[in-house]
Coordinates of C-alpha atoms in Angstrom, one line a residue:
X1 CA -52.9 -4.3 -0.7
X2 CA -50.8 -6.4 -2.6
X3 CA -48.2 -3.9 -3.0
X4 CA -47.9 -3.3 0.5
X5 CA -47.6 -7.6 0.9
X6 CA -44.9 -7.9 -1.5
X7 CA -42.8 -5.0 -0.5
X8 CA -42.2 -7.1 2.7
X9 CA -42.5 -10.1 1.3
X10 CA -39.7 -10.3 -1.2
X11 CA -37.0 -8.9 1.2
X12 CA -38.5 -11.4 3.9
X13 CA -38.0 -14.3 2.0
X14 CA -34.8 -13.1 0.3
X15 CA -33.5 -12.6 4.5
X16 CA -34.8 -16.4 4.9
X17 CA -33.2 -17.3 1.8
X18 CA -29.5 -16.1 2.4
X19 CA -29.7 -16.9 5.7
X20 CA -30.5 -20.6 4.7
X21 CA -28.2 -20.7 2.3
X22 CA -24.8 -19.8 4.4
X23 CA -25.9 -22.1 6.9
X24 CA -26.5 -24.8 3.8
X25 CA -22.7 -23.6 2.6
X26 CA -21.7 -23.9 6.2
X27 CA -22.9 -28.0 5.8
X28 CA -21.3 -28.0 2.1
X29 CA -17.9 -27.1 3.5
X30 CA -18.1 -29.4 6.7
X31 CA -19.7 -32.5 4.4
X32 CA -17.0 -32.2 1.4
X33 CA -13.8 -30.6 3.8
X34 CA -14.0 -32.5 6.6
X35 CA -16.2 -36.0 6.2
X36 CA -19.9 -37.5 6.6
X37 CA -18.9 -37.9 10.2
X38 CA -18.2 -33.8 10.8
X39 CA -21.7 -33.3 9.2
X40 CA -23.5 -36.1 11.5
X41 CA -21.8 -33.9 14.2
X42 CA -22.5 -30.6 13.5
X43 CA -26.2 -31.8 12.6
X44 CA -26.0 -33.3 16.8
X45 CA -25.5 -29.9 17.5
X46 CA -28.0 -28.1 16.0
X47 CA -30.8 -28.6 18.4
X48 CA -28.7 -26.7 20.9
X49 CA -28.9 -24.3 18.2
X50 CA -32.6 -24.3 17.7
X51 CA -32.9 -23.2 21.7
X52 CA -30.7 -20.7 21.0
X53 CA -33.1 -19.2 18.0
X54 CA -35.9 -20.2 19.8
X55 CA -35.3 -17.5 22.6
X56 CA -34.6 -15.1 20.5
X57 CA -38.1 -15.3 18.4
X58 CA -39.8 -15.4 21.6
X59 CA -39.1 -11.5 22.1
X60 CA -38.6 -11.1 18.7
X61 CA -41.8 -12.0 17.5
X62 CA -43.2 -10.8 20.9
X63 CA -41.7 -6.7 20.6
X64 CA -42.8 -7.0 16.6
X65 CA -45.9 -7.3 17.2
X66 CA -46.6 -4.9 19.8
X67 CA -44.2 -2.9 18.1
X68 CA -46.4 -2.9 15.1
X69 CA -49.7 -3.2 17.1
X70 CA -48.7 0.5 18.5
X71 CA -46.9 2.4 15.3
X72 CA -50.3 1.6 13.9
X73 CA -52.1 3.5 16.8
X74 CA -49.6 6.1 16.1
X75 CA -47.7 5.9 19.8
X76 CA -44.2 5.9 18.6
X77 CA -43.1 6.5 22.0
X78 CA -44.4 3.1 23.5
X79 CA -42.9 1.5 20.1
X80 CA -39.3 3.2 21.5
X81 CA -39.9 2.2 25.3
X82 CA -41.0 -1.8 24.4
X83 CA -37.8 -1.9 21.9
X84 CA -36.1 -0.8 24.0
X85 CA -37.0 -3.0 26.7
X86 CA -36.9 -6.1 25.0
X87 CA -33.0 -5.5 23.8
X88 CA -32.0 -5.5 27.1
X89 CA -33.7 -8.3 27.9
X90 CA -32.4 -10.6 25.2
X91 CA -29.1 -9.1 25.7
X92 CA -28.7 -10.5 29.3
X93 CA -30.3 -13.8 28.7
X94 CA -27.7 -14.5 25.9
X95 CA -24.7 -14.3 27.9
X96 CA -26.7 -15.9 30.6
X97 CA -26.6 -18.9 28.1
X98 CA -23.5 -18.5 27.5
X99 CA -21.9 -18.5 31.0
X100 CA -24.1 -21.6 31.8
X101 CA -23.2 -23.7 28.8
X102 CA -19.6 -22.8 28.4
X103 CA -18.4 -24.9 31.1
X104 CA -20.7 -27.8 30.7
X105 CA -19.9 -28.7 26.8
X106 CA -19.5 -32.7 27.4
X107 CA -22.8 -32.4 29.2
X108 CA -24.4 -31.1 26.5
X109 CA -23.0 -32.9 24.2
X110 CA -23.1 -36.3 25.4
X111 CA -27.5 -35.2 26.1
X112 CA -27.7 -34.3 22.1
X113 CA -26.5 -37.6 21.2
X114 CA -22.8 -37.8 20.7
X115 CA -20.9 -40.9 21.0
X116 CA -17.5 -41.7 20.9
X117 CA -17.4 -40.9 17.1
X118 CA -18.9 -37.7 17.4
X119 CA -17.8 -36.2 20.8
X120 CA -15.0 -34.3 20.0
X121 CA -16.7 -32.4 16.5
X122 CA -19.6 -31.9 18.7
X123 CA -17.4 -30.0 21.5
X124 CA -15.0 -28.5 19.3
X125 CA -18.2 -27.3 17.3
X126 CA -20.4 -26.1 20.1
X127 CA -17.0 -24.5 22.3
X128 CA -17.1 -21.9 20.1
X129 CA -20.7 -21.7 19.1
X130 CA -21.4 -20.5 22.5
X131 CA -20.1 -18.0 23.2
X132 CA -21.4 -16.1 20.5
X133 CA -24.9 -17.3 21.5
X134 CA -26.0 -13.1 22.2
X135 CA -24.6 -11.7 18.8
X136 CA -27.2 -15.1 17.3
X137 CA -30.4 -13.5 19.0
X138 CA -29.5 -10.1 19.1
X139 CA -28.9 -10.3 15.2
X140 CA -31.7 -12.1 14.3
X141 CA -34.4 -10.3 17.1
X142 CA -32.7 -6.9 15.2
X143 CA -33.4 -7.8 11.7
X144 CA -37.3 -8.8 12.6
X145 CA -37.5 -5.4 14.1
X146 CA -36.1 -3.7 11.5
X147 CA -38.9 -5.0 9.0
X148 CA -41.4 -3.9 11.5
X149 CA -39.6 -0.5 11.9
X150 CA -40.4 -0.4 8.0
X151 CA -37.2 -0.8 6.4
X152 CA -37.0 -4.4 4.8
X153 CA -34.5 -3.6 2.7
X154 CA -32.2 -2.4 5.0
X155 CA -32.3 -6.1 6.6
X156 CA -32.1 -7.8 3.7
X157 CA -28.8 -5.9 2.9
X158 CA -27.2 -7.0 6.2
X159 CA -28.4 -10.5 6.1
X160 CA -26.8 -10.7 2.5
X161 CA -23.1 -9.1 4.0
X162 CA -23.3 -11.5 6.8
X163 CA -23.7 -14.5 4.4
X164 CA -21.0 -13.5 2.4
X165 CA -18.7 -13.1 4.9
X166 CA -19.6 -16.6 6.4
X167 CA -19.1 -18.3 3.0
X168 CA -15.5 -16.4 2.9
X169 CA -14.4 -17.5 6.0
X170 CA -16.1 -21.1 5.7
X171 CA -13.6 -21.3 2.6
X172 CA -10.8 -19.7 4.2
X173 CA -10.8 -21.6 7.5
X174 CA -12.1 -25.2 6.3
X175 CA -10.5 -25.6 2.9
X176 CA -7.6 -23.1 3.4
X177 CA -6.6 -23.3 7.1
X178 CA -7.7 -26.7 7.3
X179 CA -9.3 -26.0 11.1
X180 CA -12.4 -28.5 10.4
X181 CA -16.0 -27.9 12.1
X182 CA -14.0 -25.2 14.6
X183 CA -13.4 -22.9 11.2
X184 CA -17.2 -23.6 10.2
X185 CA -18.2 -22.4 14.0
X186 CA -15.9 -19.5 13.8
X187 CA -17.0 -18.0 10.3
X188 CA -20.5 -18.5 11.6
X189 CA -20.2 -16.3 14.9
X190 CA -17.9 -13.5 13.0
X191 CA -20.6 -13.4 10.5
X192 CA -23.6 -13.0 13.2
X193 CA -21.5 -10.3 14.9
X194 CA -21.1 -8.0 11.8
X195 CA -25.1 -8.9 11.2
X196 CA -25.4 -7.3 15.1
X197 CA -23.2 -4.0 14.5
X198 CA -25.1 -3.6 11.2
X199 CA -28.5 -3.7 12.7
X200 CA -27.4 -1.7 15.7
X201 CA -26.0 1.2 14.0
X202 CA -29.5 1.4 12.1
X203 CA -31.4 2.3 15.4
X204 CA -28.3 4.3 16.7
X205 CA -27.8 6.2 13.2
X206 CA -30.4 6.0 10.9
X207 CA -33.8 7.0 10.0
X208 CA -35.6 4.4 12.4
X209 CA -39.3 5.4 14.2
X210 CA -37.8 3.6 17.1
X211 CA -35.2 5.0 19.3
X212 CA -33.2 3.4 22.4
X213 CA -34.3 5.1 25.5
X214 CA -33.9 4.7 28.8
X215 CA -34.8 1.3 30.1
X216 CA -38.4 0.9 31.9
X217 CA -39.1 -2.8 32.6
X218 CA -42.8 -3.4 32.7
X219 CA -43.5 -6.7 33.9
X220 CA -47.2 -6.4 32.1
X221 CA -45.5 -5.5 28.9
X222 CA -42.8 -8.5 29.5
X223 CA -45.8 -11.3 29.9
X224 CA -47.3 -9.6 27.4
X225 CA -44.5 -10.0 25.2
X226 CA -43.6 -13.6 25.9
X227 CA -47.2 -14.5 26.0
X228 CA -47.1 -13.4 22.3
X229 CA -43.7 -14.6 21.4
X230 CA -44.0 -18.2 22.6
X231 CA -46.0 -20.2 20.0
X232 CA -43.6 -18.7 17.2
X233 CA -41.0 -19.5 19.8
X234 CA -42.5 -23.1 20.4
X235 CA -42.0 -23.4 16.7
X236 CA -38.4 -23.5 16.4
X237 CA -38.2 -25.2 19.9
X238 CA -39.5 -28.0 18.0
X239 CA -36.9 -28.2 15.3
X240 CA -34.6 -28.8 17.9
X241 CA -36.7 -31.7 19.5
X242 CA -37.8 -33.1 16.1
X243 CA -34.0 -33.1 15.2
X244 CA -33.2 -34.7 19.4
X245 CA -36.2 -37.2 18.5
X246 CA -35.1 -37.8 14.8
X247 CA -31.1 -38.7 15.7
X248 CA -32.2 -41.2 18.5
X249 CA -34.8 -43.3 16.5
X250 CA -32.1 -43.1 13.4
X251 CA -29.2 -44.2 15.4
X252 CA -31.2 -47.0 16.9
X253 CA -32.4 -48.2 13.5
X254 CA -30.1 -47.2 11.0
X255 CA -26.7 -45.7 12.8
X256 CA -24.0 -42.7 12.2
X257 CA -25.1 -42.9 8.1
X258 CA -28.6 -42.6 8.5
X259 CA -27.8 -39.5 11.0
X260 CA -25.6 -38.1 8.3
X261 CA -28.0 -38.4 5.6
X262 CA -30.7 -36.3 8.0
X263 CA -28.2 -33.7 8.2
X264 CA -28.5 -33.0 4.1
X265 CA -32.3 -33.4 4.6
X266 CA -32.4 -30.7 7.2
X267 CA -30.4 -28.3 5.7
X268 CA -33.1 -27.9 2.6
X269 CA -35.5 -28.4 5.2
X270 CA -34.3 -25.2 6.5
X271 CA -34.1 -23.5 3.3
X272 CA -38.0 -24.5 2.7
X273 CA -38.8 -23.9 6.4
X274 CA -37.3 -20.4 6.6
X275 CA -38.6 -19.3 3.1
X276 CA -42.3 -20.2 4.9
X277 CA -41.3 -18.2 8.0
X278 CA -40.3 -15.5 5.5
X279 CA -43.8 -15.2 3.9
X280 CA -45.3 -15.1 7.4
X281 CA -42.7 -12.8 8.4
X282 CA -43.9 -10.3 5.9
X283 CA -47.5 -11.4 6.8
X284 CA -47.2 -10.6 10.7
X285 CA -46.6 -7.3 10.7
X286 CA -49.1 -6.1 8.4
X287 CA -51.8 -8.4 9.9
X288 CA -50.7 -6.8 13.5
X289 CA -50.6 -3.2 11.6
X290 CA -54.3 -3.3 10.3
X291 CA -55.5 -5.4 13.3
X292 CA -54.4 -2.2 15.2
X293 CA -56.4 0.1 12.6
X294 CA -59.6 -2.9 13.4
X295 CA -59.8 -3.3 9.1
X296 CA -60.9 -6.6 9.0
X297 CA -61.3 -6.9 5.6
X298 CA -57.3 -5.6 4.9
X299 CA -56.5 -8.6 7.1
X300 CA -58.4 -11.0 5.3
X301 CA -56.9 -10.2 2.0
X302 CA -53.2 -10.3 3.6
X303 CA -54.1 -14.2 4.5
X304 CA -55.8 -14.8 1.5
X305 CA -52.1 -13.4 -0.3
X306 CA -50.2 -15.2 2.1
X307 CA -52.1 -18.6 1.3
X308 CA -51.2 -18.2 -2.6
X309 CA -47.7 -17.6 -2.2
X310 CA -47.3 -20.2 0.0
X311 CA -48.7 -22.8 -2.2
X312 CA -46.8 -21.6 -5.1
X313 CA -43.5 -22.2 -2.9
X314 CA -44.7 -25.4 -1.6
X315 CA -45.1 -27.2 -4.8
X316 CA -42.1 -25.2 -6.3
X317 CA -39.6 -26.9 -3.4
X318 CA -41.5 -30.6 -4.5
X319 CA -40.9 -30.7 -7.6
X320 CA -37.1 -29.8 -7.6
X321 CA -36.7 -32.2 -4.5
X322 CA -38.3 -35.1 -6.5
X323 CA -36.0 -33.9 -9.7
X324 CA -32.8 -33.1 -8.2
X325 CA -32.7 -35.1 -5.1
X326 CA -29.6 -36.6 -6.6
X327 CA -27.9 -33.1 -7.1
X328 CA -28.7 -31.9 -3.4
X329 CA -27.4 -34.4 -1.8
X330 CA -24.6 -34.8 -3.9
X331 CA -23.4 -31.0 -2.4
X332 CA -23.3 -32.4 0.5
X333 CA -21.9 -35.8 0.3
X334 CA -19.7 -37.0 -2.2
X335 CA -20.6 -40.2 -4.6
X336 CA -17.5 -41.7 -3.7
X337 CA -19.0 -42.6 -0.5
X338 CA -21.5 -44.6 -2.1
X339 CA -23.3 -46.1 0.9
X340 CA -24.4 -42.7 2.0
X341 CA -25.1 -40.8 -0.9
X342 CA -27.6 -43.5 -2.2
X343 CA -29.0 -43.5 1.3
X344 CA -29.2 -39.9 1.0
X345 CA -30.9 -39.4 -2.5
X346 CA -33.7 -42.3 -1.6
X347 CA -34.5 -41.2 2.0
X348 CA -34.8 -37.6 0.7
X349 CA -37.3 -38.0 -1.9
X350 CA -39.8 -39.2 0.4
X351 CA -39.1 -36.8 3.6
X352 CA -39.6 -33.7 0.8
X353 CA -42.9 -34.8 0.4
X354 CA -43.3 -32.4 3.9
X355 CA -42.3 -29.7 1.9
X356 CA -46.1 -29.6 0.3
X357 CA -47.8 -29.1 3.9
X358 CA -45.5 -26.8 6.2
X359 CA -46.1 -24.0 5.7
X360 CA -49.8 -23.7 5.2
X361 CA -49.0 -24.7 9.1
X362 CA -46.8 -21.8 9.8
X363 CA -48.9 -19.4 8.2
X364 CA -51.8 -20.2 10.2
X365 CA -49.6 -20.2 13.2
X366 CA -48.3 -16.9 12.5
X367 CA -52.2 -15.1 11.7
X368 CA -52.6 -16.2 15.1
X369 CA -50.0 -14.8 16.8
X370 CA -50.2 -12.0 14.7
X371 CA -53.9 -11.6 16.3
X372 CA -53.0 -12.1 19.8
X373 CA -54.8 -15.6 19.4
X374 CA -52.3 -16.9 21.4
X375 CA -53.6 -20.1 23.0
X376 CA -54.3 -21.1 19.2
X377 CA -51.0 -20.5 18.0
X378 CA -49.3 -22.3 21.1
X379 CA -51.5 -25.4 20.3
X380 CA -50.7 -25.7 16.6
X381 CA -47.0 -25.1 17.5
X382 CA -47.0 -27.5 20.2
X383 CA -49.1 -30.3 18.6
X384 CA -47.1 -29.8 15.1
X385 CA -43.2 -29.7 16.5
X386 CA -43.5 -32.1 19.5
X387 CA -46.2 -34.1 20.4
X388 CA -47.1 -35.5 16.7
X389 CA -43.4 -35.8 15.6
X390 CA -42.4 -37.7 18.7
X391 CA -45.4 -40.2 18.3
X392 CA -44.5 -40.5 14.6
X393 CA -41.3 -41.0 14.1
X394 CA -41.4 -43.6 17.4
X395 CA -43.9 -45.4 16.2
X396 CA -44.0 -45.3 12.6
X397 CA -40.3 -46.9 12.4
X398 CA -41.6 -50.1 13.9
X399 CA -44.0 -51.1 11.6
X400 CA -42.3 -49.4 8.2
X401 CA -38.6 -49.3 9.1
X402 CA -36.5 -46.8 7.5
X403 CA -39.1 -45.6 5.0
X404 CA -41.1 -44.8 8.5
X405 CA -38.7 -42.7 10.2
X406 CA -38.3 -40.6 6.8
X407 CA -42.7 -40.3 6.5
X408 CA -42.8 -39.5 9.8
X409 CA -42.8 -36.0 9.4
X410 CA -44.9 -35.6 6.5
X411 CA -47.8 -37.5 8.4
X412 CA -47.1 -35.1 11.1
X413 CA -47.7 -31.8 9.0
X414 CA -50.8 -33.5 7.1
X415 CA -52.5 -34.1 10.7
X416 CA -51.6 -30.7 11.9
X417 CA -52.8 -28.9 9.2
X418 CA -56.3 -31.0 9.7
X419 CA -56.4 -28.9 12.9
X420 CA -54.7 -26.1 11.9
X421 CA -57.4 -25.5 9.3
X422 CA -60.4 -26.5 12.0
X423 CA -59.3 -23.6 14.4
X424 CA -58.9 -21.0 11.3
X425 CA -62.0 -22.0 10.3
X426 CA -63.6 -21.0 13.3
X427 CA -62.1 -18.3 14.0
X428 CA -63.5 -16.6 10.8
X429 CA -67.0 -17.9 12.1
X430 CA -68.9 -14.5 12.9
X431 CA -69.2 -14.5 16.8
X432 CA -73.0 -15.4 16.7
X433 CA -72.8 -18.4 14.2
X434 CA -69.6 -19.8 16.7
X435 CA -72.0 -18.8 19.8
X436 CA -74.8 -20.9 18.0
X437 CA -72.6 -23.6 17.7
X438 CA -71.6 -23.6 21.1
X439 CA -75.4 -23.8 22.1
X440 CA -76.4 -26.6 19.7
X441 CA -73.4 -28.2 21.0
X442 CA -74.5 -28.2 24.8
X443 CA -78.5 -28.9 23.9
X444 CA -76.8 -31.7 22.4

């Protein structure tokens, strides 16, 4: 059991983890080669961003596991058909994005929060972000599958040429070319698009159980799909509308700084966030795998090792936030501009303090959906990224001030995880202790 765990889990997290780090690199470049101001903007941007993602983990998630669900059952051929279903699917929607959003960038930008200081690195940013919005979902919707398709490795490979490719051209067209948040936007998109043609040619050309065949849209498999996608989909919705919510109660009680020094904090957020997602990346497919096979017992012990390496990463990403908070933040944002920095350093030692909770959240999110307990992985989802960070970091602010908006979060995790940890809880129950329950509950 634990073999099969960690032969997805370290290529999962090791995905997650150069995946957050070029988009870390990406803020490095912007922060030191073009100013605090560039980084305020391209951190405006990124719920845009989180839409974008968010799309493409609902099929993702969705196809993997129904994917999985049916390679365990041994029907390779409805594997092939709901594969290749889905990549059609997401296909069309990306460009659909695209051809929406391309004419409307001032729109956009001016609803994400620009101002007069930010506008034009918000456009210039996003105006070329778009319109490799497919080659984002495709790339990442194709890596997911190619874990479930059994080949981790393979995906941790691309993930790893796409990252270095990005950091080259971060260096080559910030600090060489000089072309500001436009060169970090461009050596993102090339580098999704080389992540897309390497994960294509693996279901074209190589060994893969799942084949493109000729597309049969079954609007039962579709719901189906989406039905099973959405919570994880909900997930990184809320990133973008914790990020919305976070820049508007920042701006209105600290201003551009404060917005600044959330961009540092959310790019190791997204290294500890994505390194969770990677342990319940290689979680979900097993989970959906045995669940298929009706071993109960197999599925328990995945959780139970999913739990443990969670915690292990949880207090890991603590520690060196509390130790080092100095040394991350100075990556970003250079001593010289004081102000900032020290702003920076304080307000991210307290917001780490999330780091402990998270992804005990996302793990019990994930079994869920992994499950098909979808209404129970919508709720946490929905409850954790938008209802109990909007109440927080609104109302926190006004009684604590600053050291409220950076708490916020961590009180938000801590009350999830209450009822994250209540609906697990029952949902181990055997059925006739719940049903019991339920009785008691009416005699009552």
């Amino acid at each position: 059991m634990k073999r099969k765990f960690f032969k997805f889990l370290l290529p999962s997290v090791s995905a997650m983890w150069v995946f957050s780090i070029y988009t870390m690199v990406d803020g490095m470049f912007v922060g030191k080669g073009v100013g605090p101001t560039a980084l305020a903007a391209v951190n405006i941007s990124m719920p845009f961003i989180n839409i974008v993602f968010g799309i493409s983990l609902l099929m993702s998630i969705g196809a993997s596991t129904m994917v999985s669900m049916s390679m365990g059952k041994g029907d390779f051929k409805r594997a092939s058909r709901l594969f290749t279903m889905s990549s059609m699917i997401l296909c069309g929607t990306g460009l659909l994005i695209t051809a929406i959003s391309v004419g409307r960038l001032e729109g956009i930008a001016t609803f994400l929060g620009a101002d007069s200081v930010t506008m034009d690195y918000v456009k210039d940013y996003l105006g070329i972000i778009i319109p490799f919005c497919s080659f984002f979902m495709v790339a990442y919707y194709l890596e997911v599958l190619v874990k479930a398709d059994g080949f981790p490795r393979y995906a941790i490979l691309f993930v790893s040429v796409a990252a270095i490719t990005n950091l080259a051209l971060d260096y080559v067209f910030i600090m060489k070319f000089g072309w500001g948040v436009r060169g970090a936007a461009w050596a993102t998109g090339i580098s999704q698009l080389i992540s897309c043609i390497g994960f294509m040619a693996h279901f074209v050309m190589g060994r893969s159980n799942m084949k493109l065949t000729r597309p049969v849209f079954d609007m039962g498999d579709i719901l189906a799909m989406v039905s099973t996608g959405f919570p994880e989909a909900v997930t990184e919705f809320s990133t973008g509308i914790m990020v919305y919510f976070f820049n508007f109660s920042i701006l209105r009680h600290i201003g551009e700084d404060g917005v600044a020094a959330f961009g540092v904090m959310m790019y190791a957020n997204s290294l500890v966030v994505m390194s969770m997602i990677g342990i319940n990346q290689a979680m979900q497919p097993l989970v959906s795998f045995f669940c298929g096979r009706r071993d109960s017992e197999s599925v328990k012990g995945i959780l139970r090792l999913s739990f443990k390496s969670v915690a292990a990463a949880s207090i890991l990403f603590a520690l060196i936030s509390q130790v080092f908070a100095g040394e991350i933040v100075e990556l970003f944002i250079s001593r010289s501009d004081s102000h900032i920095y020290e702003l920076s350093k304080g307000a991210f030692r307290i917001f780490s303090a999330s780091f402990l909770i998270c992804g005990f959240n996302i793990i019990i999110s994930g079994y869920f959906t992994a499950t098909r307990q979808v209404k129970r992985a919508l709720l946490i989802s929905s409850v954790r990224g938008i209802a109990l960070v909007a109440i927080f970091v609104t109302l926190l602010p006004m009684a604590f001030g600053e050291f409220g908006i950076w708490i916020s979060l961590f009180v938000s995790e801590i009350v999830a995880l209450g009822i994250s940890a209540w609906m697990l809880s029952r949902s181990m129950m055997p059925a006739d202790s719940v049903q019991r329950d339920a009785k008691s509950t009416k005699t009552a």
